[in-house]
Short mmCIF file of C-alpha atoms in Angstrom, two decimals:
data_model
loop_
_atom_site.label_atom_id
_atom_site.label_comp_id
_atom_site.label_asym_id
_atom_site.label_seq_id
_atom_site.Cartn_x
_atom_site.Cartn_y
_atom_site.Cartn_z
CA UNK A 1 0.00 0.00 0.00
CA UNK A 2 1.37 3.41 -0.91
CA UNK A 3 1.91 6.03 1.80
CA UNK A 4 2.02 8.94 -0.64
CA UNK A 5 0.30 12.11 0.60
CA UNK A 6 -0.74 15.13 -1.38
CA UNK A 7 -0.38 18.79 -0.44
CA UNK A 8 0.16 22.09 -2.20
CA UNK A 9 3.44 22.73 -0.36
CA UNK A 10 6.55 21.28 -1.97
CA UNK A 11 8.67 19.33 0.52
CA UNK A 12 12.39 20.11 0.76
CA UNK A 13 15.37 18.92 2.76
CA UNK A 14 17.03 21.10 5.38
CA UNK A 15 20.43 20.09 6.73
CA UNK A 16 23.36 21.28 8.80
CA UNK A 17 26.76 21.43 7.15
CA UNK A 18 29.00 22.56 10.04
CA UNK A 19 29.43 26.18 8.89
CA UNK A 20 26.07 26.50 7.13
CA UNK A 21 22.40 25.57 7.17
CA UNK A 22 21.14 24.72 3.71
CA UNK A 23 18.05 23.45 1.90
CA UNK A 24 17.65 21.16 -1.07
CA UNK A 25 14.78 19.82 -3.18
CA UNK A 26 14.05 16.10 -2.85
CA UNK A 27 15.49 15.47 -6.32
CA UNK A 28 18.78 17.20 -5.45
CA UNK A 29 18.03 20.50 -7.19
CA UNK A 30 17.81 24.05 -5.79
CA UNK A 31 20.77 23.79 -3.40
CA UNK A 32 20.20 26.96 -1.33
CA UNK A 33 21.90 28.69 1.61
CA UNK A 34 19.74 29.37 4.68
CA UNK A 35 22.36 30.53 7.21
CA UNK A 36 26.14 30.96 7.14
CA UNK A 37 28.89 31.97 9.56
CA UNK A 38 28.33 29.12 12.02
CA UNK A 39 31.07 27.47 14.06
CA UNK A 40 30.02 23.82 14.07
CA UNK A 41 26.32 23.27 13.36
CA UNK A 42 25.58 19.62 14.08
CA UNK A 43 21.91 18.98 14.91
CA UNK A 44 18.79 20.72 13.69
CA UNK A 45 15.00 20.45 13.67
CA UNK A 46 12.10 22.70 12.74
CA UNK A 47 8.70 23.99 13.80
CA UNK A 48 6.68 24.09 10.60
CA UNK A 49 3.68 25.99 11.94
CA UNK A 50 5.87 28.71 13.47
CA UNK A 51 8.22 28.65 10.44
CA UNK A 52 11.28 28.27 12.68
CA UNK A 53 14.47 26.23 12.43
CA UNK A 54 16.35 25.16 15.59
CA UNK A 55 19.98 24.03 15.59
CA UNK A 56 22.93 23.28 17.84
CA UNK A 57 26.32 24.97 17.41
CA UNK A 58 28.94 22.89 19.20
CA UNK A 59 32.43 24.15 20.07
CA UNK A 60 34.92 24.12 22.94
CA UNK A 61 34.49 27.83 23.69
CA UNK A 62 30.81 27.36 24.55
CA UNK A 63 28.03 25.52 22.75
CA UNK A 64 24.48 26.75 22.25
CA UNK A 65 21.07 25.96 20.81
CA UNK A 66 19.63 28.65 18.56
CA UNK A 67 16.59 29.23 16.40
CA UNK A 68 15.62 31.48 13.50
CA UNK A 69 12.81 32.06 11.01
CA UNK A 70 13.01 29.86 7.91
CA UNK A 71 13.95 32.99 5.92
CA UNK A 72 17.05 33.53 8.11
CA UNK A 73 15.70 36.39 10.24
CA UNK A 74 15.05 36.68 13.98
CA UNK A 75 18.02 34.62 15.21
CA UNK A 76 17.74 33.86 18.94
CA UNK A 77 19.83 31.93 21.47
CA UNK A 78 17.62 29.42 23.32
CA UNK A 79 20.13 27.46 25.43
CA UNK A 80 23.66 28.69 26.21
CA UNK A 81 26.42 26.68 27.85
CA UNK A 82 27.54 29.54 30.10
CA UNK A 83 30.30 28.25 32.37
CA UNK A 84 29.51 24.63 31.49
CA UNK A 85 32.08 24.09 28.76
CA UNK A 86 31.34 20.35 28.57
CA UNK A 87 27.83 21.15 27.30
CA UNK A 88 27.76 19.34 23.95
CA UNK A 89 24.26 19.15 22.40
CA UNK A 90 24.85 16.93 19.38
CA UNK A 91 21.27 15.73 18.91
CA UNK A 92 18.05 17.76 18.79
CA UNK A 93 14.34 16.93 18.50
CA UNK A 94 11.37 19.28 18.48
CA UNK A 95 8.00 18.08 19.80
CA UNK A 96 5.58 20.43 18.05
CA UNK A 97 2.50 19.05 19.83
CA UNK A 98 3.86 19.37 23.37
CA UNK A 99 5.89 22.48 22.57
CA UNK A 100 9.08 20.90 23.91
CA UNK A 101 12.68 20.69 22.73
CA UNK A 102 14.75 17.57 23.51
CA UNK A 103 18.50 17.15 23.12
CA UNK A 104 21.30 14.72 23.92
CA UNK A 105 24.25 16.24 25.75
CA UNK A 106 27.27 14.15 24.75
CA UNK A 107 29.45 16.00 27.25
CA UNK A 108 27.41 14.89 30.27
CA UNK A 109 25.73 11.81 28.73
CA UNK A 110 22.23 13.09 29.45
CA UNK A 111 18.96 13.69 27.63
CA UNK A 112 17.36 17.03 28.49
CA UNK A 113 14.15 18.87 27.68
CA UNK A 114 12.93 22.47 27.74
CA UNK A 115 10.10 24.52 26.30
CA UNK A 116 10.72 25.89 22.82
CA UNK A 117 11.94 29.21 24.26
CA UNK A 118 14.45 27.44 26.52
CA UNK A 119 12.39 27.78 29.71
CA UNK A 120 11.87 24.99 32.26
CA UNK A 121 15.06 23.16 31.31
CA UNK A 122 15.03 19.68 32.88
CA UNK A 123 17.24 16.58 32.76
CA UNK A 124 15.05 13.67 31.64
CA UNK A 125 17.70 10.90 31.69
CA UNK A 126 20.98 11.23 33.60
CA UNK A 127 22.07 7.61 34.08
CA UNK A 128 22.69 4.55 31.94
CA UNK A 129 23.83 6.53 28.88
CA UNK A 130 27.40 6.37 27.58
CA UNK A 131 27.35 7.81 24.06
CA UNK A 132 23.84 9.11 23.23
CA UNK A 133 23.65 9.82 19.52
CA UNK A 134 20.04 10.27 18.39
CA UNK A 135 16.68 11.14 19.89
CA UNK A 136 13.14 11.25 18.53
CA UNK A 137 9.86 11.80 20.36
CA UNK A 138 6.57 10.46 18.99
CA UNK A 139 3.26 10.81 20.81
CA UNK A 140 3.87 8.53 23.80
CA UNK A 141 7.59 7.73 23.88
CA UNK A 142 10.97 9.37 23.50
CA UNK A 143 13.39 7.12 21.56
CA UNK A 144 17.19 7.34 21.62
CA UNK A 145 20.29 5.52 20.41
CA UNK A 146 23.46 4.89 22.44
CA UNK A 147 26.95 4.06 21.12
CA UNK A 148 28.32 2.97 24.50
CA UNK A 149 29.77 -0.40 25.55
CA UNK A 150 26.22 -1.77 25.60
CA UNK A 151 25.02 -0.15 22.39
CA UNK A 152 21.25 -0.05 22.09
CA UNK A 153 18.09 1.77 21.09
CA UNK A 154 15.89 2.65 24.04
CA UNK A 155 12.64 4.40 24.76
CA UNK A 156 11.02 6.11 27.72
CA UNK A 157 7.61 7.59 28.42
CA UNK A 158 7.31 11.31 27.88
CA UNK A 159 6.86 11.68 31.65
CA UNK A 160 10.15 9.86 32.36
CA UNK A 161 8.61 6.47 33.23
CA UNK A 162 8.54 3.06 31.50
CA UNK A 163 12.14 3.14 30.32
CA UNK A 164 13.22 0.09 28.29
CA UNK A 165 15.77 -1.16 25.74
CA UNK A 166 14.06 -2.23 22.51
CA UNK A 167 17.04 -3.03 20.21
CA UNK A 168 20.38 -4.41 21.43
CA UNK A 169 21.44 -7.23 19.06
CA UNK A 170 23.79 -6.65 16.10
CA UNK A 171 24.08 -2.96 16.85
CA UNK A 172 27.33 -1.03 17.39
CA UNK A 173 27.16 2.61 16.28
CA UNK A 174 23.42 3.36 15.91
CA UNK A 175 22.83 6.70 14.20
CA UNK A 176 20.11 8.34 12.15
CA UNK A 177 17.04 7.56 14.21
CA UNK A 178 13.75 8.43 12.52
CA UNK A 179 10.16 7.24 12.76
CA UNK A 180 7.50 6.17 10.28
CA UNK A 181 4.12 6.61 11.96
CA UNK A 182 2.12 5.57 8.92
CA UNK A 183 3.54 2.06 9.35
CA UNK A 184 4.41 2.26 13.08
CA UNK A 185 8.13 1.69 12.49
CA UNK A 186 11.40 2.95 13.88
CA UNK A 187 14.30 3.35 11.44
CA UNK A 188 18.00 3.57 12.26
CA UNK A 189 21.40 3.25 10.61
CA UNK A 190 24.53 1.61 12.04
CA UNK A 191 27.65 3.60 11.11
CA UNK A 192 29.95 0.72 12.15
CA UNK A 193 28.08 -2.28 10.77
CA UNK A 194 27.00 -0.30 7.68
CA UNK A 195 23.31 -1.05 7.38
CA UNK A 196 19.91 0.67 7.48
CA UNK A 197 17.10 -1.19 9.24
CA UNK A 198 13.64 -0.75 10.66
CA UNK A 199 11.52 -2.47 13.29
CA UNK A 200 8.14 -2.08 14.92
CA UNK A 201 7.99 0.65 17.57
CA UNK A 202 8.54 -1.96 20.31
CA UNK A 203 11.66 -3.35 18.59
CA UNK A 204 10.07 -6.46 17.07
CA UNK A 205 9.76 -7.37 13.37
CA UNK A 206 13.23 -6.16 12.49
CA UNK A 207 14.12 -5.83 8.80
CA UNK A 208 17.29 -4.70 7.00
CA UNK A 209 16.72 -2.21 4.17
CA UNK A 210 20.30 -1.69 2.94
CA UNK A 211 23.57 -3.36 3.89
CA UNK A 212 26.14 -2.22 1.32
CA UNK A 213 27.68 0.97 -0.04
CA UNK A 214 26.68 3.12 2.95
CA UNK A 215 30.07 3.89 4.55
CA UNK A 216 29.17 6.20 7.48
CA UNK A 217 25.61 7.40 7.88
CA UNK A 218 25.25 10.25 10.37
CA UNK A 219 21.57 11.27 10.16
CA UNK A 220 18.45 10.07 8.41
CA UNK A 221 14.91 11.21 7.70
CA UNK A 222 11.90 9.73 5.93
CA UNK A 223 9.08 10.99 3.74
CA UNK A 224 6.51 9.10 1.71
CA UNK A 225 8.29 6.20 -0.03
CA UNK A 226 11.92 7.21 0.58
CA UNK A 227 14.54 7.47 3.29
CA UNK A 228 17.13 10.24 3.03
CA UNK A 229 20.48 10.29 4.81
CA UNK A 230 23.78 12.12 5.21
CA UNK A 231 27.06 10.24 4.85
CA UNK A 232 30.27 11.49 6.45
CA UNK A 233 32.72 9.43 4.42
CA UNK A 234 31.33 10.33 1.00
CA UNK A 235 30.26 13.84 2.17
CA UNK A 236 26.93 13.35 0.47
CA UNK A 237 23.14 13.28 0.80
CA UNK A 238 21.45 10.14 -0.51
CA UNK A 239 18.08 8.45 -0.75
CA UNK A 240 16.60 4.98 -1.33
CA UNK A 241 13.24 3.24 -1.14
CA UNK A 242 12.32 2.92 2.53
CA UNK A 243 11.44 -0.79 2.55
CA UNK A 244 13.13 -2.30 -0.52
CA UNK A 245 16.35 -0.27 -0.51
CA UNK A 246 16.02 0.16 -4.27
CA UNK A 247 16.54 3.28 -6.39
CA UNK A 248 19.52 4.32 -4.27
CA UNK A 249 20.65 7.75 -5.46
CA UNK A 250 23.24 10.32 -4.41
CA UNK A 251 21.41 13.65 -4.48
CA UNK A 252 24.39 15.91 -3.86
CA UNK A 253 28.00 15.87 -2.62
CA UNK A 254 29.17 18.62 -0.27
CA UNK A 255 32.47 20.28 0.61
CA UNK A 256 32.06 19.63 4.34
CA UNK A 257 30.56 16.68 6.16
CA UNK A 258 26.75 16.99 6.15
CA UNK A 259 25.30 16.56 9.61
CA UNK A 260 21.65 16.41 10.66
CA UNK A 261 18.87 16.36 8.06
CA UNK A 262 15.07 16.77 8.00
CA UNK A 263 12.28 17.21 5.49
CA UNK A 264 10.44 20.51 5.84
CA UNK A 265 6.77 19.84 5.11
CA UNK A 266 3.43 20.08 6.98
CA UNK A 267 2.83 16.32 6.85
CA UNK A 268 5.90 15.90 9.05
CA UNK A 269 4.15 17.93 11.75
CA UNK A 270 0.34 17.70 11.41
CA UNK A 271 -1.58 19.47 14.16
CA UNK A 272 -3.48 17.45 16.76
CA UNK A 273 -2.81 14.11 15.08
CA UNK A 274 -2.11 10.83 16.84
CA UNK A 275 -0.30 9.54 13.78
CA UNK A 276 2.44 11.86 12.56
CA UNK A 277 3.87 10.91 9.16
CA UNK A 278 7.67 11.11 8.85
#
């Protein structure tokens, strides 16, 4: 069954490229600058209905989380490291329904949450994480990946309860966590074992999509019939069919390593929906 949706708005990719934020059409055309002059932009997400992009800028002099309008105006600092120079927010997720912002702090091995303006900052998970690398929050659970000695994919209730490990076999460097709510699946890539896979939201029914010619996936997103990902080794953005792994295509190669990536479109963030297509 096809998951194709129809809307007047054209979807496009947004991605971080260390010194820039850029956008790109889904066929690789219209490679456009959104923001330049950044130190080390790693993670990003967006609020479609407020037309805002959020991103992390990570460096040893003091990291921060910022946001701006999609047109590049109204740049604001949301979270600032201050005197905490180990603050290292390398993963970001925006919950547009709850109005919350989640991030993984690699410096302190925590997962934190705040309101979209940075208020009410709270540590959600502060134990049992060694190398948190990805986070994604659907309606009931927050999902994350961990590269530590006991690499895994875990989930926890949005209120901090019901924490569990859902994937822990044949997993080493899990990156690129994204969710397909049309089919109730969780997708991830393993940057060490070099595969892309999906499973049901509880970790069962695991299936490998691709297992060759994907050297080092950093981030991944999904829309309609395709998955899209950034690759550090080839410095490229690619796509393939989300279940068959067919029609694998390099959309663009970049000068610097492409980091986080998302698809900017209203069907990624429908209002008041229990099922949120990714």
